[in-house]
Amino acid sequence: MSQLPERYQAAIAPLIDKAREFLEKGEELAAMAFVGNFTTGATVPTPLFGRGPADKDVAARSVKMLAEQLNADFVFVLMEAYSLRADKVARYEEILDEYGSLADCPASWRIDVVSLSLETRHGVWVAQVPIKPKGISKKKRTIGVPEFRHYTEVQGRFTDLLPVKEGEGGAGGTLH
């Protein structure tokens, strides 16, 4: 399945719209996780502070604990990030080895993006949307419509955040 199910699309569309609104007002996006439960209708935002690995580990554990408390159905992570220009992607590992991070590589090699990740019990949908200038303003920016891709196998500190509900499999289950 590659299409983002409507139920999830309806839950995250207002969050993406709000992020676009912030950018169009000239504001920076704070890295956030939104933990949601369809049964209760609750979606709880939680900021993701810190730049270092230890801070990110703490943030991921906090999101995981919140997801367990809410018996969450999804975790949606939204943040500004860097991506490489298409002509530099093949050199990703080399660039990381040389510079340590995309933030430290030459600015002409990278593009500003909004990185979006939606974890469900049926896999993870991921999108990166380039941030573009809005009009002639140097501060106001905007993003287009994200095109999510579905993955059933992902790794990283911000994965496997959902609790497994009784009678259900893990994140790779089939969505009906």
C-alpha positions as YAML, in Angstrom:
chain: A
units: angstrom
residues:
- id: 1
  name: MET
  ca: [0.00, 0.00, 0.00]
- id: 2
  name: SER
  ca: [1.43, 3.36, -0.93]
- id: 3
  name: GLN
  ca: [-1.58, 5.65, -0.49]
- id: 4
  name: LEU
  ca: [-1.88, 7.32, 2.92]
- id: 5
  name: PRO
  ca: [-5.21, 6.12, 4.37]
- id: 6
  name: GLU
  ca: [-7.88, 8.84, 4.59]
- id: 7
  name: ARG
  ca: [-8.26, 8.50, 8.36]
- id: 8
  name: TYR
  ca: [-4.60, 9.40, 8.88]
- id: 9
  name: GLN
  ca: [-4.65, 12.06, 6.16]
- id: 10
  name: ALA
  ca: [-7.57, 13.76, 7.93]
- id: 11
  name: ALA
  ca: [-5.69, 13.67, 11.23]
- id: 12
  name: ILE
  ca: [-2.43, 15.17, 9.95]
- id: 13
  name: ALA
  ca: [-3.62, 17.58, 7.22]
- id: 14
  name: PRO
  ca: [-4.46, 20.37, 9.72]
- id: 15
  name: LEU
  ca: [-1.01, 19.95, 11.31]
- id: 16
  name: ILE
  ca: [0.70, 20.30, 7.94]
- id: 17
  name: ASP
  ca: [-1.46, 23.33, 7.14]
- id: 18
  name: LYS
  ca: [-0.48, 24.94, 10.46]
- id: 19
  name: ALA
  ca: [3.22, 24.30, 9.73]
- id: 20
  name: ARG
  ca: [2.79, 25.97, 6.32]
- id: 21
  name: GLU
  ca: [1.07, 28.90, 8.04]
- id: 22
  name: PHE
  ca: [4.02, 29.37, 10.42]
- id: 23
  name: LEU
  ca: [6.49, 29.33, 7.53]
- id: 24
  name: GLU
  ca: [4.39, 31.81, 5.54]
- id: 25
  name: LYS
  ca: [4.44, 34.20, 8.53]
- id: 26
  name: GLY
  ca: [8.24, 34.07, 8.48]
- id: 27
  name: GLU
  ca: [8.56, 31.82, 11.53]
- id: 28
  name: GLU
  ca: [10.79, 28.81, 12.08]
- id: 29
  name: LEU
  ca: [9.22, 25.43, 12.71]
- id: 30
  name: ALA
  ca: [9.84, 23.83, 16.07]
- id: 31
  name: ALA
  ca: [10.47, 20.10, 15.77]
- id: 32
  name: MET
  ca: [7.30, 18.44, 17.07]
- id: 33
  name: ALA
  ca: [5.76, 15.03, 17.53]
- id: 34
  name: PHE
  ca: [1.98, 14.67, 17.56]
- id: 35
  name: VAL
  ca: [0.70, 11.57, 19.31]
- id: 36
  name: GLY
  ca: [-2.87, 10.60, 18.40]
- id: 37
  name: ASN
  ca: [-5.59, 8.19, 19.44]
- id: 38
  name: PHE
  ca: [-8.58, 7.76, 17.11]
- id: 39
  name: THR
  ca: [-10.87, 6.32, 19.81]
- id: 40
  name: THR
  ca: [-10.54, 9.31, 22.15]
- id: 41
  name: GLY
  ca: [-9.94, 11.87, 19.41]
- id: 42
  name: ALA
  ca: [-6.90, 13.16, 21.31]
- id: 43
  name: THR
  ca: [-3.83, 14.43, 19.50]
- id: 44
  name: VAL
  ca: [-1.15, 15.63, 21.90]
- id: 45
  name: PRO
  ca: [1.76, 17.75, 20.65]
- id: 46
  name: THR
  ca: [5.17, 17.37, 22.23]
- id: 47
  name: PRO
  ca: [8.27, 19.37, 21.32]
- id: 48
  name: LEU
  ca: [11.45, 17.58, 20.29]
- id: 49
  name: PHE
  ca: [14.25, 19.54, 21.92]
- id: 50
  name: GLY
  ca: [17.96, 19.13, 21.41]
- id: 51
  name: ARG
  ca: [20.42, 18.65, 18.62]
- id: 52
  name: GLY
  ca: [22.80, 16.06, 20.03]
- id: 53
  name: PRO
  ca: [22.27, 12.29, 19.97]
- id: 54
  name: ALA
  ca: [21.63, 12.05, 23.73]
- id: 55
  name: ASP
  ca: [18.96, 14.78, 23.54]
- id: 56
  name: LYS
  ca: [17.30, 13.05, 20.60]
- id: 57
  name: ASP
  ca: [17.30, 9.73, 22.48]
- id: 58
  name: VAL
  ca: [15.57, 11.40, 25.44]
- id: 59
  name: ALA
  ca: [13.00, 13.00, 23.12]
- id: 60
  name: ALA
  ca: [12.27, 9.67, 21.42]
- id: 61
  name: ARG
  ca: [11.79, 7.95, 24.81]
- id: 62
  name: SER
  ca: [9.43, 10.74, 25.89]
- id: 63
  name: VAL
  ca: [7.33, 10.34, 22.74]
- id: 64
  name: LYS
  ca: [7.25, 6.56, 23.23]
- id: 65
  name: MET
  ca: [6.07, 6.96, 26.85]
- id: 66
  name: LEU
  ca: [3.37, 9.43, 25.78]
- id: 67
  name: ALA
  ca: [2.24, 7.03, 23.03]
- id: 68
  name: GLU
  ca: [1.93, 4.26, 25.63]
- id: 69
  name: GLN
  ca: [-0.05, 6.51, 28.01]
- id: 70
  name: LEU
  ca: [-2.46, 7.52, 25.25]
- id: 71
  name: ASN
  ca: [-2.64, 4.02, 23.75]
- id: 72
  name: ALA
  ca: [-1.81, 5.88, 20.56]
- id: 73
  name: ASP
  ca: [-2.78, 4.91, 17.03]
- id: 74
  name: PHE
  ca: [-0.21, 7.15, 15.36]
- id: 75
  name: VAL
  ca: [2.83, 9.33, 15.93]
- id: 76
  name: PHE
  ca: [3.38, 12.17, 13.47]
- id: 77
  name: VAL
  ca: [6.79, 13.88, 13.52]
- id: 78
  name: LEU
  ca: [7.28, 17.20, 11.75]
- id: 79
  name: MET
  ca: [10.53, 19.19, 11.62]
- id: 80
  name: GLU
  ca: [12.71, 21.42, 9.49]
- id: 81
  name: ALA
  ca: [15.71, 19.54, 8.16]
- id: 82
  name: TYR
  ca: [18.32, 19.49, 5.43]
- id: 83
  name: SER
  ca: [18.31, 17.22, 2.43]
- id: 84
  name: LEU
  ca: [20.89, 16.93, -0.31]
- id: 85
  name: ARG
  ca: [20.40, 18.25, -3.81]
- id: 86
  name: ALA
  ca: [19.63, 15.45, -6.25]
- id: 87
  name: ASP
  ca: [23.12, 15.58, -7.76]
- id: 88
  name: LYS
  ca: [24.71, 15.04, -4.31]
- id: 89
  name: VAL
  ca: [22.50, 12.24, -2.97]
- id: 90
  name: ALA
  ca: [24.80, 9.48, -4.23]
- id: 91
  name: ARG
  ca: [27.57, 11.00, -2.08]
- id: 92
  name: TYR
  ca: [25.49, 11.03, 1.13]
- id: 93
  name: GLU
  ca: [27.75, 8.67, 3.14]
- id: 94
  name: GLU
  ca: [30.90, 10.38, 1.87]
- id: 95
  name: ILE
  ca: [29.52, 13.80, 2.84]
- id: 96
  name: LEU
  ca: [28.60, 12.56, 6.33]
- id: 97
  name: ASP
  ca: [32.07, 11.06, 6.75]
- id: 98
  name: GLU
  ca: [33.73, 14.31, 5.69]
- id: 99
  name: TYR
  ca: [31.48, 16.90, 7.36]
- id: 100
  name: GLY
  ca: [29.71, 14.99, 10.14]
- id: 101
  name: SER
  ca: [26.25, 16.27, 9.23]
- id: 102
  name: LEU
  ca: [24.37, 17.92, 6.39]
- id: 103
  name: ALA
  ca: [24.25, 21.12, 8.45]
- id: 104
  name: ASP
  ca: [28.04, 21.35, 8.17]
- id: 105
  name: CYS
  ca: [28.42, 20.58, 4.46]
- id: 106
  name: PRO
  ca: [28.55, 23.44, 1.92]
- id: 107
  name: ALA
  ca: [25.20, 25.25, 1.85]
- id: 108
  name: SER
  ca: [25.05, 24.99, -1.94]
- id: 109
  name: TRP
  ca: [24.87, 21.19, -1.61]
- id: 110
  name: ARG
  ca: [21.78, 21.05, 0.58]
- id: 111
  name: ILE
  ca: [18.19, 22.19, 0.51]
- id: 112
  name: ASP
  ca: [15.88, 23.15, 3.36]
- id: 113
  name: VAL
  ca: [12.97, 20.75, 3.74]
- id: 114
  name: VAL
  ca: [10.14, 19.95, 6.09]
- id: 115
  name: SER
  ca: [10.56, 16.33, 7.05]
- id: 116
  name: LEU
  ca: [7.33, 14.48, 7.85]
- id: 117
  name: SER
  ca: [7.00, 11.00, 9.31]
- id: 118
  name: LEU
  ca: [3.77, 9.22, 10.24]
- id: 119
  name: GLU
  ca: [4.15, 5.99, 12.21]
- id: 120
  name: THR
  ca: [1.14, 3.69, 12.32]
- id: 121
  name: ARG
  ca: [0.71, 0.04, 13.19]
- id: 122
  name: HIS
  ca: [0.73, -0.62, 9.45]
- id: 123
  name: GLY
  ca: [4.06, 0.94, 8.61]
- id: 124
  name: VAL
  ca: [5.54, 4.38, 8.29]
- id: 125
  name: TRP
  ca: [4.74, 7.07, 5.73]
- id: 126
  name: VAL
  ca: [7.52, 9.57, 5.07]
- id: 127
  name: ALA
  ca: [7.72, 12.77, 3.03]
- id: 128
  name: GLN
  ca: [10.22, 15.56, 2.56]
- id: 129
  name: VAL
  ca: [8.86, 18.79, 1.16]
- id: 130
  name: PRO
  ca: [11.29, 21.48, -0.06]
- id: 131
  name: ILE
  ca: [10.91, 24.84, 1.64]
- id: 132
  name: LYS
  ca: [10.65, 27.60, -0.95]
- id: 133
  name: PRO
  ca: [10.66, 31.39, -0.62]
- id: 134
  name: LYS
  ca: [7.19, 32.95, -0.54]
- id: 135
  name: GLY
  ca: [7.12, 35.88, -2.90]
- id: 136
  name: ILE
  ca: [9.97, 38.36, -2.60]
- id: 137
  name: SER
  ca: [10.24, 38.13, 1.18]
- id: 138
  name: LYS
  ca: [13.52, 36.90, 2.64]
- id: 139
  name: LYS
  ca: [11.77, 35.58, 5.77]
- id: 140
  name: LYS
  ca: [8.48, 34.19, 4.50]
- id: 141
  name: ARG
  ca: [8.65, 30.66, 3.14]
- id: 142
  name: THR
  ca: [6.20, 27.97, 2.12]
- id: 143
  name: ILE
  ca: [5.90, 24.29, 1.28]
- id: 144
  name: GLY
  ca: [3.94, 22.37, -1.30]
- id: 145
  name: VAL
  ca: [1.74, 19.34, -0.76]
- id: 146
  name: PRO
  ca: [3.66, 16.39, 0.70]
- id: 147
  name: GLU
  ca: [3.82, 13.16, -1.26]
- id: 148
  name: PHE
  ca: [4.09, 10.38, 1.29]
- id: 149
  name: ARG
  ca: [5.85, 7.09, 0.63]
- id: 150
  name: HIS
  ca: [4.98, 3.98, 2.59]
- id: 151
  name: TYR
  ca: [7.64, 1.86, 4.27]
- id: 152
  name: THR
  ca: [7.09, -1.32, 6.26]
- id: 153
  name: GLU
  ca: [10.67, -1.60, 7.49]
- id: 154
  name: VAL
  ca: [12.37, 1.46, 8.96]
- id: 155
  name: GLN
  ca: [15.02, 2.00, 11.58]
- id: 156
  name: GLY
  ca: [16.11, 4.90, 13.73]
- id: 157
  name: ARG
  ca: [15.51, 6.52, 17.07]
- id: 158
  name: PHE
  ca: [12.13, 7.95, 16.02]
- id: 159
  name: THR
  ca: [10.65, 4.59, 14.98]
- id: 160
  name: ASP
  ca: [8.82, 1.88, 16.91]
- id: 161
  name: LEU
  ca: [7.24, 4.55, 19.10]
- id: 162
  name: LEU
  ca: [3.74, 3.06, 19.19]
- id: 163
  name: PRO
  ca: [2.54, 0.58, 21.78]
- id: 164
  name: VAL
  ca: [1.41, -2.74, 20.33]
- id: 165
  name: LYS
  ca: [-2.30, -3.14, 21.03]
- id: 166
  name: GLU
  ca: [-3.64, -6.46, 22.19]
- id: 167
  name: GLY
  ca: [-4.52, -8.74, 19.29]
- id: 168
  name: GLU
  ca: [-2.58, -6.67, 16.75]
- id: 169
  name: GLY
  ca: [0.78, -7.25, 15.15]
- id: 170
  name: GLY
  ca: [3.64, -4.79, 14.97]
- id: 171
  name: ALA
  ca: [4.17, -1.89, 12.59]
- id: 172
  name: GLY
  ca: [4.41, -4.09, 9.51]
- id: 173
  name: GLY
  ca: [0.81, -5.36, 9.65]
- id: 174
  name: THR
  ca: [-1.59, -5.20, 6.74]
- id: 175
  name: LEU
  ca: [-4.05, -2.35, 6.67]
- id: 176
  name: HIS
  ca: [-7.60, -3.32, 5.68]
...
